[in-house]
Amino acid sequence: MPYLRIHFTEVDLGRTRLASRIDHMWEIVNAVQLLQHREGGLYFDGWRRRVRQEAFAEPRLQRLLHTLLPIAPHAEYFPDFLTPAGEFDDLDDALDAVVSVPKPRLRREMALLGGESAPLRAIAGGGAPALRGLRAALGGFYRVAVQPRLAVVEAARHADLARRLHTLGHDGVEAVLTGITPGAVWEPPVLRLPYVVDSDLLLAGRGLRLVPCYFSLQRPVALADPALPPTLTFPLDPTTRLLAPEHRPGDHLGALVGTTRAAILRLAMDGCSSRELIRRTGVAPATVTHHTTILRDAGMIATHRDGTVASHHITPLGLQLLHRSG
């Protein structure tokens, strides 16, 4: 089995960090690739059907996919410039970074991609019309395929991030690293991950940015160019990737379990201590204890203790209830 071997120094362990917000470009690229195979049907078949039905009915979406499928293939390589390093405030900033790539790098990465289609040759040439077209295709695909699920994506990411931060606080960075994917092995100072090709990544003091992705499915992915800021993306915990149906507006959860328990369940999405629950719900400590006990006994939250501090985190069952209740 091929592996990606990531070589850490002590400095790198201190500089390893989890992305705190959605990475729009990684989600777009992963979503484009999901349309090119049938795996992950439990999570994504309904999403695929909707996007394909819209593409069949809407010529403009067909043109977007005609541009994007060749440049983000479901393959061992796609150009790094599609997923610029760093965290961006919004999608427009990320798209600007994509089309602002230096021309020599653009030509080099497009040459590695190969392909002789007219859209690919035009993008490789770096002309303004071709790059504007690529920007429009990426943004248009996001609005059709990602944005309608954005609330679900964010909820799943928050639940996944809360779990990993809890692991970091209780078990340390090594537990976070080995929890990235099944088969991950920590052999200090090297993290070994099952990968599509044998490869080594030397961090050399630069640290590592970890990016959990909703539309990622199969394996971790690193940037192809080891000279770029080290980034590793990987699938969310499968239990948090819930494609929930649309709901009528209203606080259905509050009507079902009561407003205080509903508030506690929502706060537990990001992890919340008992003291913080008391402050943010405005109820008495005994009342918070009563409600967290009921939610925990029902399997909706999990409680972890560190000395005298209790922290509460939503479970997959609680997250599913939250989504299905709108």
mmCIF file of C-alpha atoms in Angstrom:
data_model
loop_
_atom_site.group_PDB
_atom_site.id
_atom_site.type_symbol
_atom_site.label_atom_id
_atom_site.label_comp_id
_atom_site.label_asym_id
_atom_site.label_seq_id
_atom_site.Cartn_x
_atom_site.Cartn_y
_atom_site.Cartn_z
ATOM 1 C CA MET A 1 0.000 0.000 0.000
ATOM 2 C CA PRO A 2 1.380 3.447 -0.863
ATOM 3 C CA TYR A 3 1.752 6.008 1.940
ATOM 4 C CA LEU A 4 2.166 9.713 2.452
ATOM 5 C CA ARG A 5 4.882 10.229 5.064
ATOM 6 C CA ILE A 6 4.741 13.631 6.739
ATOM 7 C CA HIS A 7 7.964 14.486 8.573
ATOM 8 C CA PHE A 8 7.527 16.704 11.647
ATOM 9 C CA THR A 9 9.946 18.581 13.837
ATOM 10 C CA GLU A 10 9.091 19.739 17.361
ATOM 11 C CA VAL A 11 8.402 23.180 15.884
ATOM 12 C CA ASP A 12 5.983 21.668 13.360
ATOM 13 C CA LEU A 13 3.941 19.952 16.068
ATOM 14 C CA GLY A 14 3.489 23.329 17.760
ATOM 15 C CA ARG A 15 2.480 24.925 14.447
ATOM 16 C CA THR A 16 -0.029 22.268 13.388
ATOM 17 C CA ARG A 17 -3.523 23.744 13.360
ATOM 18 C CA LEU A 18 -7.104 22.898 12.418
ATOM 19 C CA ALA A 19 -8.845 25.171 9.910
ATOM 20 C CA SER A 20 -11.428 27.203 11.796
ATOM 21 C CA ARG A 21 -13.753 27.926 8.872
ATOM 22 C CA ILE A 22 -14.976 26.332 5.676
ATOM 23 C CA ASP A 23 -12.393 26.197 2.909
ATOM 24 C CA HIS A 24 -14.569 27.078 -0.066
ATOM 25 C CA MET A 25 -12.137 26.006 -2.769
ATOM 26 C CA TRP A 26 -11.394 22.584 -1.311
ATOM 27 C CA GLU A 27 -15.129 21.963 -0.941
ATOM 28 C CA ILE A 28 -15.756 23.037 -4.555
ATOM 29 C CA VAL A 29 -12.994 20.827 -5.962
ATOM 30 C CA ASN A 30 -14.078 17.840 -3.865
ATOM 31 C CA ALA A 31 -17.698 18.354 -4.940
ATOM 32 C CA VAL A 32 -16.716 18.453 -8.620
ATOM 33 C CA GLN A 33 -14.828 15.185 -8.150
ATOM 34 C CA LEU A 34 -17.772 13.545 -6.363
ATOM 35 C CA LEU A 35 -19.827 13.955 -9.526
ATOM 36 C CA GLN A 36 -17.291 11.827 -11.398
ATOM 37 C CA HIS A 37 -17.789 8.579 -9.445
ATOM 38 C CA ARG A 38 -20.484 6.726 -7.513
ATOM 39 C CA GLU A 39 -18.860 6.083 -4.145
ATOM 40 C CA GLY A 40 -20.329 7.333 -0.895
ATOM 41 C CA GLY A 41 -23.875 6.742 -2.071
ATOM 42 C CA LEU A 42 -25.283 6.758 1.465
ATOM 43 C CA TYR A 43 -24.221 10.381 1.877
ATOM 44 C CA PHE A 44 -24.167 11.811 -1.627
ATOM 45 C CA ASP A 45 -26.509 9.982 -4.018
ATOM 46 C CA GLY A 46 -29.359 12.409 -3.371
ATOM 47 C CA TRP A 47 -27.040 15.369 -3.838
ATOM 48 C CA ARG A 48 -25.646 13.925 -7.073
ATOM 49 C CA ARG A 49 -29.144 13.347 -8.465
ATOM 50 C CA ARG A 50 -30.179 16.914 -7.769
ATOM 51 C CA VAL A 51 -27.075 18.451 -9.364
ATOM 52 C CA ARG A 52 -27.317 16.199 -12.422
ATOM 53 C CA GLN A 53 -31.020 16.923 -12.846
ATOM 54 C CA GLU A 54 -30.309 20.636 -12.735
ATOM 55 C CA ALA A 55 -27.487 20.200 -15.242
ATOM 56 C CA PHE A 56 -29.803 18.295 -17.567
ATOM 57 C CA ALA A 57 -32.401 21.077 -17.398
ATOM 58 C CA GLU A 58 -30.056 24.056 -17.405
ATOM 59 C CA PRO A 59 -27.569 24.548 -20.286
ATOM 60 C CA ARG A 60 -25.601 27.098 -18.259
ATOM 61 C CA LEU A 61 -24.786 24.490 -15.605
ATOM 62 C CA GLN A 62 -23.754 22.081 -18.356
ATOM 63 C CA ARG A 63 -21.258 24.679 -19.574
ATOM 64 C CA LEU A 64 -19.902 25.142 -16.030
ATOM 65 C CA LEU A 65 -19.308 21.412 -15.691
ATOM 66 C CA HIS A 66 -17.723 21.314 -19.157
ATOM 67 C CA THR A 67 -15.113 23.736 -17.804
ATOM 68 C CA LEU A 68 -14.636 22.212 -14.348
ATOM 69 C CA LEU A 69 -14.628 18.440 -14.865
ATOM 70 C CA PRO A 70 -11.400 18.406 -16.937
ATOM 71 C CA ILE A 71 -9.527 20.770 -14.614
ATOM 72 C CA ALA A 72 -10.555 18.977 -11.379
ATOM 73 C CA PRO A 73 -10.617 15.319 -12.421
ATOM 74 C CA HIS A 74 -11.197 12.416 -10.074
ATOM 75 C CA ALA A 75 -7.571 11.391 -10.453
ATOM 76 C CA GLU A 76 -4.186 11.390 -8.752
ATOM 77 C CA TYR A 77 -3.524 15.024 -9.681
ATOM 78 C CA PHE A 78 -5.313 18.306 -10.080
ATOM 79 C CA PRO A 79 -3.659 21.760 -10.106
ATOM 80 C CA ASP A 80 -2.703 23.176 -6.712
ATOM 81 C CA PHE A 81 -3.680 26.721 -7.702
ATOM 82 C CA LEU A 82 -7.375 25.701 -7.492
ATOM 83 C CA THR A 83 -6.985 25.400 -3.704
ATOM 84 C CA PRO A 84 -4.932 28.422 -2.578
ATOM 85 C CA ALA A 85 -3.296 28.246 0.837
ATOM 86 C CA GLY A 86 -4.680 30.160 3.784
ATOM 87 C CA GLU A 87 -8.109 31.022 5.143
ATOM 88 C CA PHE A 88 -10.237 33.537 3.250
ATOM 89 C CA ASP A 89 -13.058 35.650 4.625
ATOM 90 C CA ASP A 90 -15.441 34.761 1.818
ATOM 91 C CA LEU A 91 -15.729 32.947 -1.495
ATOM 92 C CA ASP A 92 -14.901 36.012 -3.606
ATOM 93 C CA ASP A 93 -11.522 36.408 -1.890
ATOM 94 C CA ALA A 94 -10.735 32.747 -2.507
ATOM 95 C CA LEU A 95 -11.749 33.002 -6.180
ATOM 96 C CA ASP A 96 -9.585 36.105 -6.589
ATOM 97 C CA ALA A 97 -6.622 34.136 -5.223
ATOM 98 C CA VAL A 98 -7.255 31.332 -7.730
ATOM 99 C CA VAL A 99 -7.187 33.590 -10.797
ATOM 100 C CA SER A 100 -4.276 35.688 -9.469
ATOM 101 C CA VAL A 101 -1.836 32.770 -9.635
ATOM 102 C CA PRO A 102 1.472 33.774 -11.283
ATOM 103 C CA LYS A 103 1.529 32.800 -14.932
ATOM 104 C CA PRO A 104 4.667 30.587 -14.746
ATOM 105 C CA ARG A 105 3.109 28.541 -11.953
ATOM 106 C CA LEU A 106 -0.195 28.365 -13.854
ATOM 107 C CA ARG A 107 1.510 27.012 -16.973
ATOM 108 C CA ARG A 108 3.589 24.527 -14.958
ATOM 109 C CA GLU A 109 0.635 23.061 -13.083
ATOM 110 C CA MET A 110 -1.580 22.916 -16.150
ATOM 111 C CA ALA A 111 1.211 21.079 -17.998
ATOM 112 C CA LEU A 112 1.256 18.457 -15.227
ATOM 113 C CA LEU A 113 -2.494 18.075 -15.619
ATOM 114 C CA GLY A 114 -2.176 17.412 -19.340
ATOM 115 C CA GLY A 115 -5.228 17.400 -21.569
ATOM 116 C CA GLU A 116 -5.735 19.001 -24.948
ATOM 117 C CA SER A 117 -9.233 20.413 -24.681
ATOM 118 C CA ALA A 118 -9.756 24.007 -25.764
ATOM 119 C CA PRO A 119 -10.831 25.202 -22.273
ATOM 120 C CA LEU A 120 -7.715 23.700 -20.672
ATOM 121 C CA ARG A 121 -5.399 25.241 -23.298
ATOM 122 C CA ALA A 122 -7.056 28.628 -22.819
ATOM 123 C CA ILE A 123 -6.664 28.492 -19.021
ATOM 124 C CA ALA A 124 -3.038 27.371 -19.344
ATOM 125 C CA GLY A 125 -2.420 30.398 -21.530
ATOM 126 C CA GLY A 126 -3.409 32.658 -18.661
ATOM 127 C CA GLY A 127 -5.474 35.044 -20.725
ATOM 128 C CA ALA A 128 -7.902 37.286 -18.865
ATOM 129 C CA PRO A 129 -11.047 35.960 -20.629
ATOM 130 C CA ALA A 130 -10.172 32.337 -19.805
ATOM 131 C CA LEU A 131 -9.439 33.119 -16.157
ATOM 132 C CA ARG A 132 -12.642 35.139 -15.851
ATOM 133 C CA GLY A 133 -14.485 32.144 -17.277
ATOM 134 C CA LEU A 134 -12.825 29.813 -14.775
ATOM 135 C CA ARG A 135 -13.725 32.152 -11.914
ATOM 136 C CA ALA A 136 -17.335 32.312 -13.095
ATOM 137 C CA ALA A 137 -17.508 28.518 -13.450
ATOM 138 C CA LEU A 138 -16.171 27.920 -9.933
ATOM 139 C CA GLY A 139 -18.502 30.512 -8.423
ATOM 140 C CA GLY A 140 -21.504 29.298 -10.402
ATOM 141 C CA PHE A 141 -20.918 25.687 -9.410
ATOM 142 C CA TYR A 142 -20.630 26.733 -5.764
ATOM 143 C CA ARG A 143 -24.004 28.487 -5.905
ATOM 144 C CA VAL A 144 -25.701 25.463 -7.475
ATOM 145 C CA ALA A 145 -24.000 22.541 -5.742
ATOM 146 C CA VAL A 146 -22.549 23.725 -2.426
ATOM 147 C CA GLN A 147 -24.498 26.753 -1.235
ATOM 148 C CA PRO A 148 -27.901 24.995 -0.994
ATOM 149 C CA ARG A 149 -26.298 22.581 1.505
ATOM 150 C CA LEU A 150 -24.192 25.180 3.283
ATOM 151 C CA ALA A 151 -26.145 25.064 6.569
ATOM 152 C CA VAL A 152 -25.724 21.281 6.710
ATOM 153 C CA VAL A 153 -22.051 21.557 5.735
ATOM 154 C CA GLU A 154 -21.370 24.089 8.488
ATOM 155 C CA ALA A 155 -23.257 22.067 11.105
ATOM 156 C CA ALA A 156 -21.347 18.906 10.247
ATOM 157 C CA ARG A 157 -18.035 20.786 10.259
ATOM 158 C CA HIS A 158 -18.767 22.314 13.662
ATOM 159 C CA ALA A 159 -19.544 18.905 15.143
ATOM 160 C CA ASP A 160 -16.407 17.407 13.614
ATOM 161 C CA LEU A 161 -14.250 20.315 14.781
ATOM 162 C CA ALA A 162 -15.648 20.096 18.318
ATOM 163 C CA ARG A 163 -14.677 16.423 18.485
ATOM 164 C CA ARG A 164 -11.173 17.012 17.220
ATOM 165 C CA LEU A 165 -10.607 19.949 19.572
ATOM 166 C CA HIS A 166 -11.805 17.799 22.453
ATOM 167 C CA THR A 167 -9.344 15.100 21.374
ATOM 168 C CA LEU A 168 -6.591 17.711 21.172
ATOM 169 C CA GLY A 169 -7.335 18.972 24.681
ATOM 170 C CA HIS A 170 -7.589 15.545 26.292
ATOM 171 C CA ASP A 171 -5.237 13.321 24.286
ATOM 172 C CA GLY A 172 -2.865 15.685 22.506
ATOM 173 C CA VAL A 173 -1.868 16.461 18.945
ATOM 174 C CA GLU A 174 -0.697 12.921 18.213
ATOM 175 C CA ALA A 175 -4.231 11.590 18.775
ATOM 176 C CA VAL A 176 -5.576 14.245 16.407
ATOM 177 C CA LEU A 177 -3.076 13.236 13.738
ATOM 178 C CA THR A 178 -3.801 9.501 13.950
ATOM 179 C CA GLY A 179 -7.537 10.272 13.907
ATOM 180 C CA ILE A 180 -7.321 11.826 10.438
ATOM 181 C CA THR A 181 -8.007 8.585 8.580
ATOM 182 C CA PRO A 182 -8.181 4.826 9.225
ATOM 183 C CA GLY A 183 -4.739 3.298 8.959
ATOM 184 C CA ALA A 184 -2.882 6.443 10.062
ATOM 185 C CA VAL A 185 0.224 5.619 12.101
ATOM 186 C CA TRP A 186 2.335 7.968 14.207
ATOM 187 C CA GLU A 187 5.990 6.865 14.266
ATOM 188 C CA PRO A 188 7.730 9.918 15.782
ATOM 189 C CA PRO A 189 8.589 12.146 14.058
ATOM 190 C CA VAL A 190 6.703 10.784 11.005
ATOM 191 C CA LEU A 191 2.956 10.555 10.389
ATOM 192 C CA ARG A 192 2.212 7.773 7.911
ATOM 193 C CA LEU A 193 -1.102 7.906 6.025
ATOM 194 C CA PRO A 194 -2.562 5.558 3.376
ATOM 195 C CA TYR A 195 -2.328 7.508 0.147
ATOM 196 C CA VAL A 196 -2.757 7.226 -3.602
ATOM 197 C CA VAL A 197 1.018 7.304 -4.296
ATOM 198 C CA ASP A 198 4.156 6.927 -2.200
ATOM 199 C CA SER A 199 5.268 10.392 -1.174
ATOM 200 C CA ASP A 200 7.181 12.295 1.501
ATOM 201 C CA LEU A 201 6.377 15.763 2.825
ATOM 202 C CA LEU A 202 9.038 17.519 4.906
ATOM 203 C CA LEU A 203 7.434 20.274 6.965
ATOM 204 C CA ALA A 204 10.784 21.815 7.941
ATOM 205 C CA GLY A 205 9.330 24.136 10.578
ATOM 206 C CA ARG A 206 6.426 25.400 8.459
ATOM 207 C CA GLY A 207 3.755 23.548 10.424
ATOM 208 C CA LEU A 208 0.737 21.815 8.912
ATOM 209 C CA ARG A 209 -2.754 23.157 8.239
ATOM 210 C CA LEU A 210 -5.413 20.462 8.699
ATOM 211 C CA VAL A 211 -8.628 20.983 6.732
ATOM 212 C CA PRO A 212 -11.592 18.651 7.402
ATOM 213 C CA CYS A 213 -13.846 18.725 4.310
ATOM 214 C CA TYR A 214 -17.520 17.858 3.999
ATOM 215 C CA PHE A 215 -17.424 16.855 0.319
ATOM 216 C CA SER A 216 -14.199 14.886 0.757
ATOM 217 C CA LEU A 217 -14.836 11.166 0.819
ATOM 218 C CA GLN A 218 -12.031 8.732 0.167
ATOM 219 C CA ARG A 219 -8.662 9.752 1.602
ATOM 220 C CA PRO A 220 -6.488 12.625 2.795
ATOM 221 C CA VAL A 221 -5.103 14.902 0.088
ATOM 222 C CA ALA A 222 -2.009 17.096 0.271
ATOM 223 C CA LEU A 223 -0.870 19.737 -2.181
ATOM 224 C CA ALA A 224 1.193 18.206 -4.961
ATOM 225 C CA ASP A 225 3.972 20.816 -4.708
ATOM 226 C CA PRO A 226 5.889 20.289 -1.420
ATOM 227 C CA ALA A 227 7.236 23.843 -1.622
ATOM 228 C CA LEU A 228 3.757 25.313 -1.054
ATOM 229 C CA PRO A 229 2.483 25.961 2.511
ATOM 230 C CA PRO A 230 1.813 22.447 3.872
ATOM 231 C CA THR A 231 -1.897 21.609 3.825
ATOM 232 C CA LEU A 232 -3.674 18.321 4.403
ATOM 233 C CA THR A 233 -7.375 17.886 3.722
ATOM 234 C CA PHE A 234 -9.363 14.845 4.787
ATOM 235 C CA PRO A 235 -12.978 13.665 5.085
ATOM 236 C CA LEU A 236 -15.142 14.664 8.012
ATOM 237 C CA ASP A 237 -16.089 11.974 10.490
ATOM 238 C CA PRO A 238 -18.716 10.058 8.457
ATOM 239 C CA THR A 239 -21.306 10.293 11.232
ATOM 240 C CA THR A 240 -21.332 14.091 10.979
ATOM 241 C CA ARG A 241 -21.847 14.188 7.205
ATOM 242 C CA LEU A 242 -25.630 14.277 7.143
ATOM 243 C CA LEU A 243 -27.478 15.434 4.061
ATOM 244 C CA ALA A 244 -30.620 16.618 5.808
ATOM 245 C CA PRO A 245 -33.834 17.441 3.915
ATOM 246 C CA GLU A 246 -35.198 20.940 3.746
ATOM 247 C CA HIS A 247 -37.527 21.986 6.576
ATOM 248 C CA ARG A 248 -40.241 24.515 7.109
ATOM 249 C CA PRO A 249 -39.058 27.433 9.252
ATOM 250 C CA GLY A 250 -39.729 27.366 12.967
ATOM 251 C CA ASP A 251 -38.215 26.040 16.166
ATOM 252 C CA HIS A 252 -39.399 22.447 15.779
ATOM 253 C CA LEU A 253 -36.696 21.207 18.148
ATOM 254 C CA GLY A 254 -37.882 23.540 20.915
ATOM 255 C CA ALA A 255 -41.431 22.284 20.470
ATOM 256 C CA LEU A 256 -40.187 18.699 20.665
ATOM 257 C CA VAL A 257 -37.817 18.759 23.648
ATOM 258 C CA GLY A 258 -38.397 22.170 25.223
ATOM 259 C CA THR A 259 -36.645 25.457 24.623
ATOM 260 C CA THR A 260 -33.946 25.035 27.275
ATOM 261 C CA ARG A 261 -32.914 21.548 26.146
ATOM 262 C CA ALA A 262 -32.977 22.715 22.538
ATOM 263 C CA ALA A 263 -30.665 25.621 23.435
ATOM 264 C CA ILE A 264 -28.298 23.291 25.294
ATOM 265 C CA LEU A 265 -28.218 20.880 22.351
ATOM 266 C CA ARG A 266 -27.366 23.702 19.930
ATOM 267 C CA LEU A 267 -24.644 25.056 22.219
ATOM 268 C CA ALA A 268 -23.161 21.560 22.500
ATOM 269 C CA MET A 269 -22.414 21.606 18.761
ATOM 270 C CA ASP A 270 -19.258 23.610 19.486
ATOM 271 C CA GLY A 271 -18.618 22.044 22.889
ATOM 272 C CA CYS A 272 -19.704 23.939 25.985
ATOM 273 C CA SER A 273 -18.869 23.732 29.682
ATOM 274 C CA SER A 274 -21.583 23.566 32.332
ATOM 275 C CA ARG A 275 -20.615 27.034 33.523
ATOM 276 C CA GLU A 276 -20.979 28.418 29.996
ATOM 277 C CA LEU A 277 -24.366 26.706 29.602
ATOM 278 C CA ILE A 278 -25.567 28.367 32.804
ATOM 279 C CA ARG A 279 -24.397 31.761 31.585
ATOM 280 C CA ARG A 280 -25.790 31.468 28.070
ATOM 281 C CA THR A 281 -29.159 29.890 28.891
ATOM 282 C CA GLY A 282 -29.774 32.028 31.991
ATOM 283 C CA VAL A 283 -31.104 29.133 34.060
ATOM 284 C CA ALA A 284 -30.044 27.808 37.458
ATOM 285 C CA PRO A 285 -27.116 25.364 37.792
ATOM 286 C CA ALA A 286 -29.434 22.610 39.055
ATOM 287 C CA THR A 287 -31.671 23.105 36.008
ATOM 288 C CA VAL A 288 -28.738 22.819 33.606
ATOM 289 C CA THR A 289 -27.603 19.645 35.369
ATOM 290 C CA HIS A 290 -31.120 18.227 35.093
ATOM 291 C CA HIS A 291 -31.356 18.926 31.349
ATOM 292 C CA THR A 292 -27.835 17.744 30.480
ATOM 293 C CA THR A 293 -28.501 14.510 32.369
ATOM 294 C CA ILE A 294 -31.658 13.881 30.330
ATOM 295 C CA LEU A 295 -29.906 14.687 27.042
ATOM 296 C CA ARG A 296 -26.936 12.510 27.952
ATOM 297 C CA ASP A 297 -29.147 9.563 28.996
ATOM 298 C CA ALA A 298 -30.977 9.891 25.662
ATOM 299 C CA GLY A 299 -27.665 9.720 23.771
ATOM 300 C CA MET A 300 -27.942 13.294 22.463
ATOM 301 C CA ILE A 301 -24.816 14.663 24.134
ATOM 302 C CA ALA A 302 -21.626 13.275 25.650
ATOM 303 C CA THR A 303 -20.060 14.773 28.759
ATOM 304 C CA HIS A 304 -16.327 14.795 29.419
ATOM 305 C CA ARG A 305 -14.734 15.789 32.704
ATOM 306 C CA ASP A 306 -11.346 17.323 33.312
ATOM 307 C CA GLY A 307 -11.036 17.756 37.045
ATOM 308 C CA THR A 308 -14.013 19.818 38.165
ATOM 309 C CA VAL A 309 -14.831 21.078 34.661
ATOM 310 C CA ALA A 310 -17.513 19.253 32.669
ATOM 311 C CA SER A 311 -17.765 19.898 28.930
ATOM 312 C CA HIS A 312 -20.689 18.780 26.802
ATOM 313 C CA HIS A 313 -20.487 17.807 23.111
ATOM 314 C CA ILE A 314 -23.240 16.854 20.710
ATOM 315 C CA THR A 315 -23.333 13.229 19.524
ATOM 316 C CA PRO A 316 -24.161 12.015 15.999
ATOM 317 C CA LEU A 317 -27.671 11.161 17.244
ATOM 318 C CA GLY A 318 -28.079 14.653 18.682
ATOM 319 C CA LEU A 319 -26.799 16.223 15.481
ATOM 320 C CA GLN A 320 -29.243 14.166 13.428
ATOM 321 C CA LEU A 321 -32.131 15.283 15.661
ATOM 322 C CA LEU A 322 -30.998 18.885 15.306
ATOM 323 C CA HIS A 323 -31.016 18.692 11.505
ATOM 324 C CA ARG A 324 -34.255 16.779 11.183
ATOM 325 C CA SER A 325 -35.960 19.282 13.476
ATOM 326 C CA GLY A 326 -34.870 22.194 11.290
#
